[in-house]
Amino acid sequence: MSTLKAVRGTRDLLPPETDLWNRVEATARQVFARYNFGEIRTPVFEDTQLFARGVGEETDIVSKEMYTWEDRERFDARAMREAWLSRDPNFFNSRTNVRTTESTIDLIVQRPGVLFEKPVKVVELVNFRPTIRQQDIDDLRKIVHRYSPEDPAAQKIGFLVVPSQRNADLATKEHTSKDKVVVVPISGKFFQSSQSLTLRPENTAGVVRAYIEYKLGESGLLQKLFYIGPQFRRERPQKGRYRQFWQIGAEVIGPPSAGSESPVRDAEVLEMLATFLDELGITGWTLVLNSVGSANDRPRYIAALREALKDKAPKMCADCQRRAETNPLRVLDCKVPEDQPIIETLPRIADYLDEDSRAHFATVLAALDACGVKYEVNPRLVRGLDYYTRTAFEFTHGGLGAQNALLGGGRYDGLSEAIGGPKAPGIGFAIGLDRLILTLQAQEQQAVTLADAYIAPLGEAQNSAALELARELRRAGLRIELGDGSFRLKKSFETGDKLARKIVLLGEDELRSGILTVKDFASGEQTKVPREELASHLR
RNA sequence: GCGGCUAUAGUUCAGCGGCAGAACGCCUGACUGUGGCUCAGGAUGUCGUGGGUUCGAUCCCCACUAGCCGCCCCA
């Protein structure tokens, strides 16, 4: 049998790496808390429509990268019962006697027989099921026989009613059964339309969905929410790019009356991100931002861009020629050196912003200047998700290779309405946690976290006493690694040196006297410590 | 999704159409309650998986899987 491995693009996070993950997440929680954000946890999968409408049908994410599946269809037993009853409206005296469920045999109707030639009495046992198994037939047969004790005149029949498309072979086979069980295929629509579900490729749409669903806007207050969780995109795995990847994100969203459109919100979010990265100790990040225009500005700009590209695209690289057709904004992103002079001549979004957008962006920049957050304006910065409007930004970092975006985000003033909610402008970001960890790891080689002490029982007889001592110290809040009395002393020292800062020897002498031998690995210094002072000595 | 490179011991990697290798790590002993140094000895393994060529394949060929790099896209 081939060995099972983590599937493509997914991975396991193990110690000591997980220590780093926890540190990053803890720092995010601390920093966000200072800005008065609260945590939201949304489901890992959502209705596919949420992403189609929110992220945009034409985006790469939605059109080719989502993990989407049809949820199992639901069987509509009620519809099937109706179909069965209406097959012959006079068949039953009273429909109120008919009780059905999807999986139980619970229908008994008594009346003079009409279906069969000479029965005195007919008992129908009806089982409505989406599919039918041999087991059902056997069960029903047993019941039929229980209902026909000695009376040979009594004709009792069990009916198994199934949707005609299902179990066709079984149905026809059993139809000829002489055993008082008849399988009745009924045609009709008995399977409720199933639902298309999708593993979330990003989390903003889910947050906005929750905002709408719980009418958070009705509070009249700005909602400030953050999340930490896995996202899923079916892309080719690469460094810093996985099919299950982690994001830490936050959203500021609310009705316009709560100030959700204010440029100070944009600046505050950006300032918070700068603080977060600084507190983590990430050096060398760059904030790049741009205004991609409002819902009114963008179409005008794209039209102008297409117009300009008609002449210029043929002189550009093959990718750009394709992008000029499919997604003209992406041409601005091109990294081919020869194309750069041409790109410089293309229309700039800044020239197509209306007065509001222009003023909004200027105010964001002024606020950043005021609080000393450094940034670069890149008029060519574009984003891959349809919902972004006006302020769009990235924090980039060298040393991430092709995936140099550490985090990205922007304003999404029309998202709520796009998915059927009230007007609720917002701004948010998503941090690529995997990439953040990569840059942190590149910056500092990670030290294994050493335990405060390694307890070495000398001889197996000391094992239980050592466990007791370990319990005592652990309860005092110390990080303790417990050895094994079967180890030779040399091995205890070697193992202890790898795992802990100090070693505590527990042999017969120590146990008798209550004075423990403690040796510090770094200094080589050995001391005798009374048991009651041990915890404070180790701290 | 496209192109390139890679896959051998726990790890990092050599290697060759004919007995599977090094370093580090690991285990044992020298050394019975004091490690790191030293010395002696030992085990490392389906050579990614499946097929093909061959007398013979870890090596050559094909497919698959996974990883890395670039593209695309994004965080």
Tab-separated table of C-alpha atoms in Angstrom, chain A residues 81-458:
chain	number	residue	atom	x	y	z
A	81	ARG	CA	-46.208	10.872	-1.091
A	82	GLU	CA	-48.348	13.398	-2.913
A	83	ALA	CA	-47.453	11.795	-6.222
A	84	TRP	CA	-48.251	8.347	-4.892
A	85	LEU	CA	-51.610	9.454	-3.558
A	86	SER	CA	-52.597	11.371	-6.652
A	87	ARG	CA	-51.840	8.397	-8.828
A	88	ASP	CA	-55.315	7.165	-7.968
A	89	PRO	CA	-57.239	9.674	-5.870
A	90	ASN	CA	-59.845	7.097	-4.956
A	91	PHE	CA	-57.404	4.528	-3.830
A	92	PHE	CA	-57.452	5.533	-0.211
A	93	ASN	CA	-60.497	6.223	1.915
A	94	SER	CA	-58.738	8.767	3.955
A	95	ARG	CA	-55.468	10.431	3.282
A	96	THR	CA	-55.149	11.296	6.904
A	97	ASN	CA	-54.212	7.721	7.576
A	98	VAL	CA	-51.204	8.108	5.440
A	99	ARG	CA	-48.110	8.885	7.354
A	100	THR	CA	-44.767	8.652	5.748
A	101	THR	CA	-41.216	9.432	6.482
A	102	GLU	CA	-38.186	9.034	4.409
A	103	SER	CA	-36.793	6.065	6.192
A	104	THR	CA	-39.369	4.287	8.279
A	105	ILE	CA	-42.058	1.881	7.399
A	106	ASP	CA	-45.020	3.358	9.099
A	107	LEU	CA	-47.947	3.498	6.776
A	108	ILE	CA	-50.834	1.181	7.218
A	109	VAL	CA	-54.014	1.695	5.285
A	110	GLN	CA	-56.890	-0.700	5.420
A	111	ARG	CA	-59.690	-0.870	2.918
A	112	PRO	CA	-61.353	-3.359	0.580
A	113	GLY	CA	-58.982	-4.323	-2.110
A	114	VAL	CA	-59.263	-2.845	-5.501
A	115	LEU	CA	-55.902	-3.547	-6.976
A	116	PHE	CA	-55.788	-7.283	-6.661
A	117	GLU	CA	-58.280	-9.766	-7.930
A	118	LYS	CA	-59.840	-11.494	-4.975
A	119	PRO	CA	-58.438	-10.219	-1.728
A	120	VAL	CA	-60.749	-9.736	1.185
A	121	LYS	CA	-58.599	-7.094	2.621
A	122	VAL	CA	-55.546	-5.185	1.506
A	123	VAL	CA	-52.906	-3.819	3.757
A	124	GLU	CA	-50.506	-1.459	2.166
A	125	LEU	CA	-47.258	-0.880	3.839
A	126	VAL	CA	-45.627	1.933	2.117
A	127	ASN	CA	-42.045	2.957	2.417
A	128	PHE	CA	-40.935	6.067	0.661
A	129	ARG	CA	-37.245	6.175	0.065
A	130	PRO	CA	-34.983	7.979	-2.360
A	131	THR	CA	-33.237	4.723	-3.063
A	132	ILE	CA	-34.110	1.209	-2.174
A	133	ARG	CA	-31.962	-1.517	-0.803
A	134	GLN	CA	-32.507	-5.254	-0.550
A	135	GLN	CA	-32.681	-4.713	3.191
A	136	ASP	CA	-35.819	-2.572	2.782
A	137	ILE	CA	-37.526	-5.302	0.827
A	138	ASP	CA	-36.654	-7.893	3.438
A	139	ASP	CA	-37.842	-5.651	6.253
A	140	LEU	CA	-41.114	-4.947	4.553
A	141	ARG	CA	-41.630	-8.610	3.795
A	142	LYS	CA	-41.278	-9.439	7.479
A	143	ILE	CA	-43.863	-6.846	8.393
A	144	VAL	CA	-46.273	-8.059	5.756
A	145	HIS	CA	-46.022	-11.537	7.134
A	146	ARG	CA	-46.555	-10.326	10.655
A	147	TYR	CA	-49.767	-8.673	9.508
A	148	SER	CA	-51.064	-11.821	7.914
A	149	PRO	CA	-51.232	-14.303	10.747
A	150	GLU	CA	-53.534	-17.235	10.101
A	151	ASP	CA	-56.228	-15.716	7.990
A	152	PRO	CA	-55.562	-17.057	4.529
A	153	ALA	CA	-58.308	-14.879	3.204
A	154	ALA	CA	-56.539	-11.713	4.207
A	155	GLN	CA	-54.516	-10.259	1.448
A	156	LYS	CA	-51.816	-8.024	2.674
A	157	ILE	CA	-49.523	-6.210	0.394
A	158	GLY	CA	-46.506	-4.061	1.053
A	159	PHE	CA	-45.577	-1.321	-1.291
A	160	LEU	CA	-42.165	0.071	-1.712
A	161	VAL	CA	-42.478	3.315	-3.530
A	162	VAL	CA	-39.376	4.648	-5.193
A	163	PRO	CA	-38.588	7.404	-7.650
A	164	SER	CA	-38.697	5.729	-11.006
A	165	GLN	CA	-35.249	6.794	-12.097
A	166	ARG	CA	-33.646	5.071	-9.157
A	167	ASN	CA	-32.982	1.384	-8.730
A	168	ALA	CA	-34.607	0.554	-12.034
A	169	ASP	CA	-33.328	-3.002	-12.070
A	170	LEU	CA	-34.381	-3.710	-8.516
A	171	ALA	CA	-37.769	-2.200	-9.155
A	172	THR	CA	-38.624	-4.280	-12.170
A	173	LYS	CA	-37.275	-7.381	-10.525
A	174	GLU	CA	-39.330	-6.963	-7.409
A	175	HIS	CA	-42.357	-5.936	-9.311
A	176	THR	CA	-42.947	-9.565	-10.175
A	177	SER	CA	-42.425	-10.803	-6.648
A	178	LYS	CA	-45.031	-13.233	-5.422
A	179	ASP	CA	-44.083	-12.395	-1.910
A	180	LYS	CA	-46.596	-9.638	-1.242
A	181	VAL	CA	-44.090	-6.893	-1.674
A	182	VAL	CA	-44.556	-4.675	-4.655
A	183	VAL	CA	-42.098	-2.091	-5.735
A	184	VAL	CA	-43.852	0.828	-7.294
A	185	PRO	CA	-41.785	3.211	-9.318
A	186	ILE	CA	-43.234	6.685	-9.451
A	187	SER	CA	-41.936	9.370	-11.688
A	188	GLY	CA	-41.619	13.001	-10.674
A	189	LYS	CA	-39.246	15.485	-9.126
A	190	PHE	CA	-38.512	14.274	-5.650
A	191	PHE	CA	-35.011	15.537	-5.220
A	192	GLN	CA	-34.715	19.072	-4.069
A	193	SER	CA	-32.320	21.106	-6.069
A	194	SER	CA	-28.976	20.782	-4.429
A	195	GLN	CA	-26.764	23.636	-3.337
A	196	SER	CA	-23.411	24.576	-4.753
A	197	LEU	CA	-20.889	25.064	-1.970
A	198	THR	CA	-17.379	26.450	-2.034
A	199	LEU	CA	-14.429	26.403	0.339
A	200	ARG	CA	-13.762	30.060	1.018
A	201	PRO	CA	-10.993	31.448	-1.199
A	202	GLU	CA	-10.877	34.574	0.935
A	203	ASN	CA	-12.698	35.814	3.979
A	204	THR	CA	-14.004	39.288	3.248
A	205	ALA	CA	-17.093	38.066	1.409
A	206	GLY	CA	-17.965	35.834	4.365
A	207	VAL	CA	-17.569	38.661	6.841
A	208	VAL	CA	-19.753	40.971	4.773
A	209	ARG	CA	-22.325	38.190	4.413
A	210	ALA	CA	-22.427	37.885	8.202
A	211	TYR	CA	-22.658	41.657	8.514
A	212	ILE	CA	-25.744	41.583	6.303
A	213	GLU	CA	-27.238	38.431	7.812
A	214	TYR	CA	-27.093	39.697	11.393
A	215	LYS	CA	-28.002	43.254	10.405
A	216	LEU	CA	-24.910	44.575	12.129
A	217	GLY	CA	-25.374	47.855	10.327
A	218	GLU	CA	-28.556	48.494	12.305
A	219	SER	CA	-26.470	49.318	15.347
A	220	GLY	CA	-25.451	52.477	13.545
A	221	LEU	CA	-21.905	51.786	14.631
A	222	LEU	CA	-18.854	50.914	12.674
A	223	GLN	CA	-18.125	47.182	12.778
A	224	LYS	CA	-14.470	46.389	13.306
A	225	LEU	CA	-13.864	42.693	12.881
A	226	PHE	CA	-10.791	40.548	12.490
A	227	TYR	CA	-10.371	36.894	11.583
A	228	ILE	CA	-7.640	34.279	11.536
A	229	GLY	CA	-8.166	31.180	9.484
A	230	PRO	CA	-7.430	28.943	6.529
A	231	GLN	CA	-8.459	29.825	2.992
A	232	PHE	CA	-8.475	27.603	-0.072
A	233	ARG	CA	-7.484	28.176	-3.658
A	234	ARG	CA	-6.605	25.548	-6.199
A	235	GLU	CA	-3.437	27.064	-7.591
A	236	ARG	CA	-0.131	25.483	-8.407
A	237	PRO	CA	1.805	25.329	-5.151
A	238	GLN	CA	4.950	27.364	-4.902
A	239	LYS	CA	7.058	28.997	-2.269
A	240	GLY	CA	4.704	31.040	-0.127
A	241	ARG	CA	1.724	29.759	-2.019
A	242	TYR	CA	-0.357	26.848	-0.870
A	243	ARG	CA	-3.761	25.439	-1.644
A	244	GLN	CA	-4.693	25.717	1.982
A	245	PHE	CA	-3.180	28.922	3.213
A	246	TRP	CA	-3.748	31.091	6.241
A	247	GLN	CA	-4.867	34.630	6.445
A	248	ILE	CA	-5.181	37.122	9.221
A	249	GLY	CA	-7.517	39.834	8.117
A	250	ALA	CA	-9.658	42.631	9.390
A	251	GLU	CA	-12.581	44.624	8.091
A	252	VAL	CA	-14.013	47.997	9.014
A	253	ILE	CA	-17.532	48.201	7.682
A	254	GLY	CA	-20.710	50.070	8.469
A	255	PRO	CA	-23.369	52.420	7.207
A	256	PRO	CA	-22.035	55.685	5.765
A	257	SER	CA	-23.524	57.529	8.737
A	258	ALA	CA	-21.087	55.677	10.976
A	259	GLY	CA	-18.192	57.167	9.073
A	260	SER	CA	-17.339	54.030	7.146
A	261	GLU	CA	-16.333	56.009	4.079
A	262	SER	CA	-14.064	58.373	5.913
A	263	PRO	CA	-10.455	58.451	4.720
A	264	VAL	CA	-9.368	58.396	8.340
A	265	ARG	CA	-10.546	54.782	8.459
A	266	ASP	CA	-8.192	53.921	5.606
A	267	ALA	CA	-5.292	55.644	7.296
A	268	GLU	CA	-6.075	54.042	10.639
A	269	VAL	CA	-6.074	50.560	9.134
A	270	LEU	CA	-2.788	51.207	7.364
A	271	GLU	CA	-1.239	52.612	10.501
A	272	MET	CA	-2.393	49.550	12.428
A	273	LEU	CA	-0.739	47.273	9.881
A	274	ALA	CA	2.510	49.180	10.094
A	275	THR	CA	2.384	48.842	13.863
A	276	PHE	CA	1.671	45.140	13.628
A	277	LEU	CA	4.611	44.469	11.324
A	278	ASP	CA	6.895	46.607	13.458
A	279	GLU	CA	5.899	44.819	16.653
A	280	LEU	CA	6.544	41.472	15.020
A	281	GLY	CA	9.985	42.703	14.153
A	282	ILE	CA	9.537	42.512	10.396
A	283	THR	CA	11.997	44.873	8.815
A	284	GLY	CA	12.216	46.077	5.262
A	285	TRP	CA	8.548	46.142	4.360
A	286	THR	CA	7.153	48.622	1.891
A	287	LEU	CA	3.637	49.999	1.833
A	288	VAL	CA	2.485	50.559	-1.716
A	289	LEU	CA	-0.852	52.178	-2.372
A	290	ASN	CA	-3.034	53.611	-5.045
A	291	SER	CA	-6.578	54.645	-5.678
A	292	VAL	CA	-8.328	52.381	-8.138
A	293	GLY	CA	-11.326	54.650	-8.366
A	294	SER	CA	-14.971	54.413	-7.501
A	295	ALA	CA	-17.529	52.288	-9.281
A	296	ASN	CA	-18.057	55.259	-11.588
A	297	ASP	CA	-14.416	56.004	-12.276
A	298	ARG	CA	-13.265	52.537	-13.125
A	299	PRO	CA	-15.355	51.805	-16.221
A	300	ARG	CA	-14.351	55.145	-17.712
A	301	TYR	CA	-10.723	54.392	-17.047
A	302	ILE	CA	-10.855	50.847	-18.400
A	303	ALA	CA	-12.472	52.139	-21.574
A	304	ALA	CA	-9.677	54.670	-22.005
A	305	LEU	CA	-7.088	52.009	-21.288
A	306	ARG	CA	-8.544	49.659	-23.879
A	307	GLU	CA	-8.547	52.456	-26.384
A	308	ALA	CA	-4.893	53.248	-25.762
A	309	LEU	CA	-3.926	49.581	-25.888
A	310	LYS	CA	-5.386	49.140	-29.347
A	311	ASP	CA	-2.288	50.808	-30.748
A	312	LYS	CA	0.249	49.889	-28.143
A	313	ALA	CA	-0.477	46.301	-27.159
A	314	PRO	CA	0.892	44.800	-30.408
A	315	LYS	CA	4.313	46.176	-29.504
A	316	MET	CA	4.236	44.568	-26.073
A	317	CYS	CA	5.022	41.095	-24.756
A	318	ALA	CA	2.778	38.156	-25.562
A	319	ASP	CA	1.289	38.182	-22.086
A	320	CYS	CA	0.360	41.830	-22.373
A	321	GLN	CA	-1.286	41.296	-25.727
A	322	ARG	CA	-3.476	38.683	-24.130
A	323	ARG	CA	-4.101	40.798	-21.036
A	324	ALA	CA	-5.088	43.742	-23.192
A	325	GLU	CA	-8.042	41.647	-24.225
A	326	THR	CA	-8.901	39.769	-21.074
A	327	ASN	CA	-7.983	42.110	-18.241
A	328	PRO	CA	-6.441	45.410	-19.348
A	329	LEU	CA	-5.715	46.520	-15.769
A	330	ARG	CA	-3.231	43.679	-15.507
A	331	VAL	CA	-1.101	45.170	-18.251
A	332	LEU	CA	-0.047	47.771	-15.703
A	333	ASP	CA	1.399	44.973	-13.580
A	334	CYS	CA	3.693	43.654	-16.306
A	335	LYS	CA	7.277	43.104	-15.195
A	336	VAL	CA	8.913	42.739	-18.625
A	337	PRO	CA	11.569	45.497	-18.816
A	338	GLU	CA	10.974	46.295	-22.493
A	339	ASP	CA	7.318	47.026	-21.812
A	340	GLN	CA	7.947	49.553	-19.081
A	341	PRO	CA	8.406	52.609	-21.346
A	342	ILE	CA	5.154	51.785	-23.106
A	343	ILE	CA	3.314	51.350	-19.835
A	344	GLU	CA	4.508	54.797	-18.786
A	345	THR	CA	2.640	56.265	-21.717
A	346	LEU	CA	-0.666	54.567	-20.907
A	347	PRO	CA	-3.453	56.549	-19.271
A	348	ARG	CA	-3.276	56.749	-15.510
A	349	ILE	CA	-6.144	55.969	-13.217
A	350	ALA	CA	-5.331	59.086	-11.241
A	351	ASP	CA	-6.444	61.215	-14.177
A	352	TYR	CA	-9.804	59.489	-14.294
A	353	LEU	CA	-10.765	59.852	-10.667
A	354	ASP	CA	-13.713	62.063	-9.928
A	355	GLU	CA	-13.390	64.899	-7.474
A	356	ASP	CA	-14.575	62.839	-4.494
A	357	SER	CA	-12.180	59.967	-5.096
A	358	ARG	CA	-9.294	62.327	-5.642
A	359	ALA	CA	-9.955	64.230	-2.438
A	360	HIS	CA	-10.487	60.992	-0.519
A	361	PHE	CA	-7.122	59.613	-1.592
A	362	ALA	CA	-5.339	62.882	-0.870
A	363	THR	CA	-6.744	62.873	2.648
A	364	VAL	CA	-5.589	59.304	3.233
A	365	LEU	CA	-2.063	60.257	2.192
A	366	ALA	CA	-2.098	63.368	4.356
A	367	ALA	CA	-3.173	61.332	7.376
A	368	LEU	CA	-0.372	58.834	6.790
A	369	ASP	CA	2.108	61.685	6.522
A	370	ALA	CA	0.795	63.146	9.743
A	371	CYS	CA	1.393	59.967	11.724
A	372	GLY	CA	4.668	59.149	10.049
A	373	VAL	CA	3.796	55.973	8.198
A	374	LYS	CA	5.999	55.704	5.139
A	375	TYR	CA	4.466	54.716	1.827
A	376	GLU	CA	4.919	54.723	-1.918
A	377	VAL	CA	2.163	55.664	-4.299
A	378	ASN	CA	2.168	53.324	-7.261
A	379	PRO	CA	-0.316	54.516	-9.890
A	380	ARG	CA	-0.058	51.088	-11.497
A	381	LEU	CA	-1.085	49.040	-8.470
A	382	VAL	CA	-4.195	47.018	-9.268
A	383	ARG	CA	-5.977	44.295	-7.412
A	384	GLY	CA	-7.334	40.976	-8.578
A	385	LEU	CA	-10.668	41.058	-6.861
A	386	ASP	CA	-13.565	42.915	-8.396
A	387	TYR	CA	-14.843	44.415	-5.198
A	388	TYR	CA	-11.992	46.791	-4.525
A	389	THR	CA	-12.697	50.500	-4.951
A	390	ARG	CA	-10.703	53.618	-4.250
A	391	THR	CA	-7.872	52.921	-1.777
A	392	ALA	CA	-5.978	49.758	-2.685
A	393	PHE	CA	-2.720	48.717	-1.043
A	394	GLU	CA	-0.081	46.073	-0.560
A	395	PHE	CA	2.710	45.584	1.893
A	396	THR	CA	5.530	43.951	0.004
A	397	HIS	CA	8.743	42.362	1.137
A	398	GLY	CA	11.803	41.282	-0.811
A	399	GLY	CA	12.969	37.712	-0.328
A	400	LEU	CA	9.576	36.220	-1.020
A	401	GLY	CA	10.411	35.533	-4.654
A	402	ALA	CA	7.533	35.783	-7.051
A	403	GLN	CA	5.059	36.077	-4.208
A	404	ASN	CA	6.299	39.356	-2.813
A	405	ALA	CA	2.986	40.562	-1.423
A	406	LEU	CA	2.959	40.058	2.316
A	407	LEU	CA	-0.542	41.377	2.609
A	408	GLY	CA	-3.055	43.186	0.510
A	409	GLY	CA	-6.283	44.993	0.881
A	410	GLY	CA	-8.359	47.959	0.097
A	411	ARG	CA	-11.717	49.616	0.176
A	412	TYR	CA	-14.824	47.795	-1.032
A	413	ASP	CA	-17.579	50.376	-1.002
A	414	GLY	CA	-20.001	48.391	-3.162
A	415	LEU	CA	-19.463	44.857	-1.895
A	416	SER	CA	-22.392	44.698	0.489
A	417	GLU	CA	-24.800	45.803	-2.202
A	418	ALA	CA	-23.273	43.373	-4.687
A	419	ILE	CA	-24.287	40.493	-2.456
A	420	GLY	CA	-27.710	41.871	-1.694
A	421	GLY	CA	-27.108	43.910	1.431
A	422	PRO	CA	-27.552	47.530	2.413
A	423	LYS	CA	-25.088	50.219	1.503
A	424	ALA	CA	-22.116	49.454	3.708
A	425	PRO	CA	-18.777	50.820	2.574
A	426	GLY	CA	-15.761	49.207	4.135
A	427	ILE	CA	-12.055	48.705	4.074
A	428	GLY	CA	-10.045	45.660	4.968
A	429	PHE	CA	-6.966	43.624	4.382
A	430	ALA	CA	-5.691	40.078	4.437
A	431	ILE	CA	-2.257	39.110	5.637
A	432	GLY	CA	-0.699	36.039	4.050
A	433	LEU	CA	0.277	34.287	7.252
A	434	ASP	CA	2.367	31.660	5.471
A	435	ARG	CA	4.400	34.397	3.818
A	436	LEU	CA	4.704	36.407	6.992
A	437	ILE	CA	6.140	33.342	8.703
A	438	LEU	CA	8.563	32.818	5.823
A	439	THR	CA	9.944	36.324	6.144
A	440	LEU	CA	10.218	35.985	9.892
A	441	GLN	CA	12.060	32.699	9.509
A	442	ALA	CA	14.421	34.262	6.996
A	443	GLN	CA	15.150	37.081	9.410
A	444	GLU	CA	15.887	35.011	12.469
A	445	GLN	CA	16.940	31.430	12.714
A	446	GLN	CA	14.497	30.008	15.127
A	447	ALA	CA	15.786	28.782	18.448
A	448	VAL	CA	14.138	25.739	19.898
A	449	THR	CA	12.286	26.709	23.022
A	450	LEU	CA	14.121	25.064	25.896
A	451	ALA	CA	12.327	23.706	28.902
A	452	ASP	CA	13.171	25.250	32.264
A	453	ALA	CA	14.438	21.947	33.542
A	454	TYR	CA	14.983	18.326	32.692
A	455	ILE	CA	14.284	15.969	35.551
A	456	ALA	CA	16.565	12.958	35.512
A	457	PRO	CA	15.470	10.090	37.728
A	458	LEU	CA	18.474	7.929	38.581
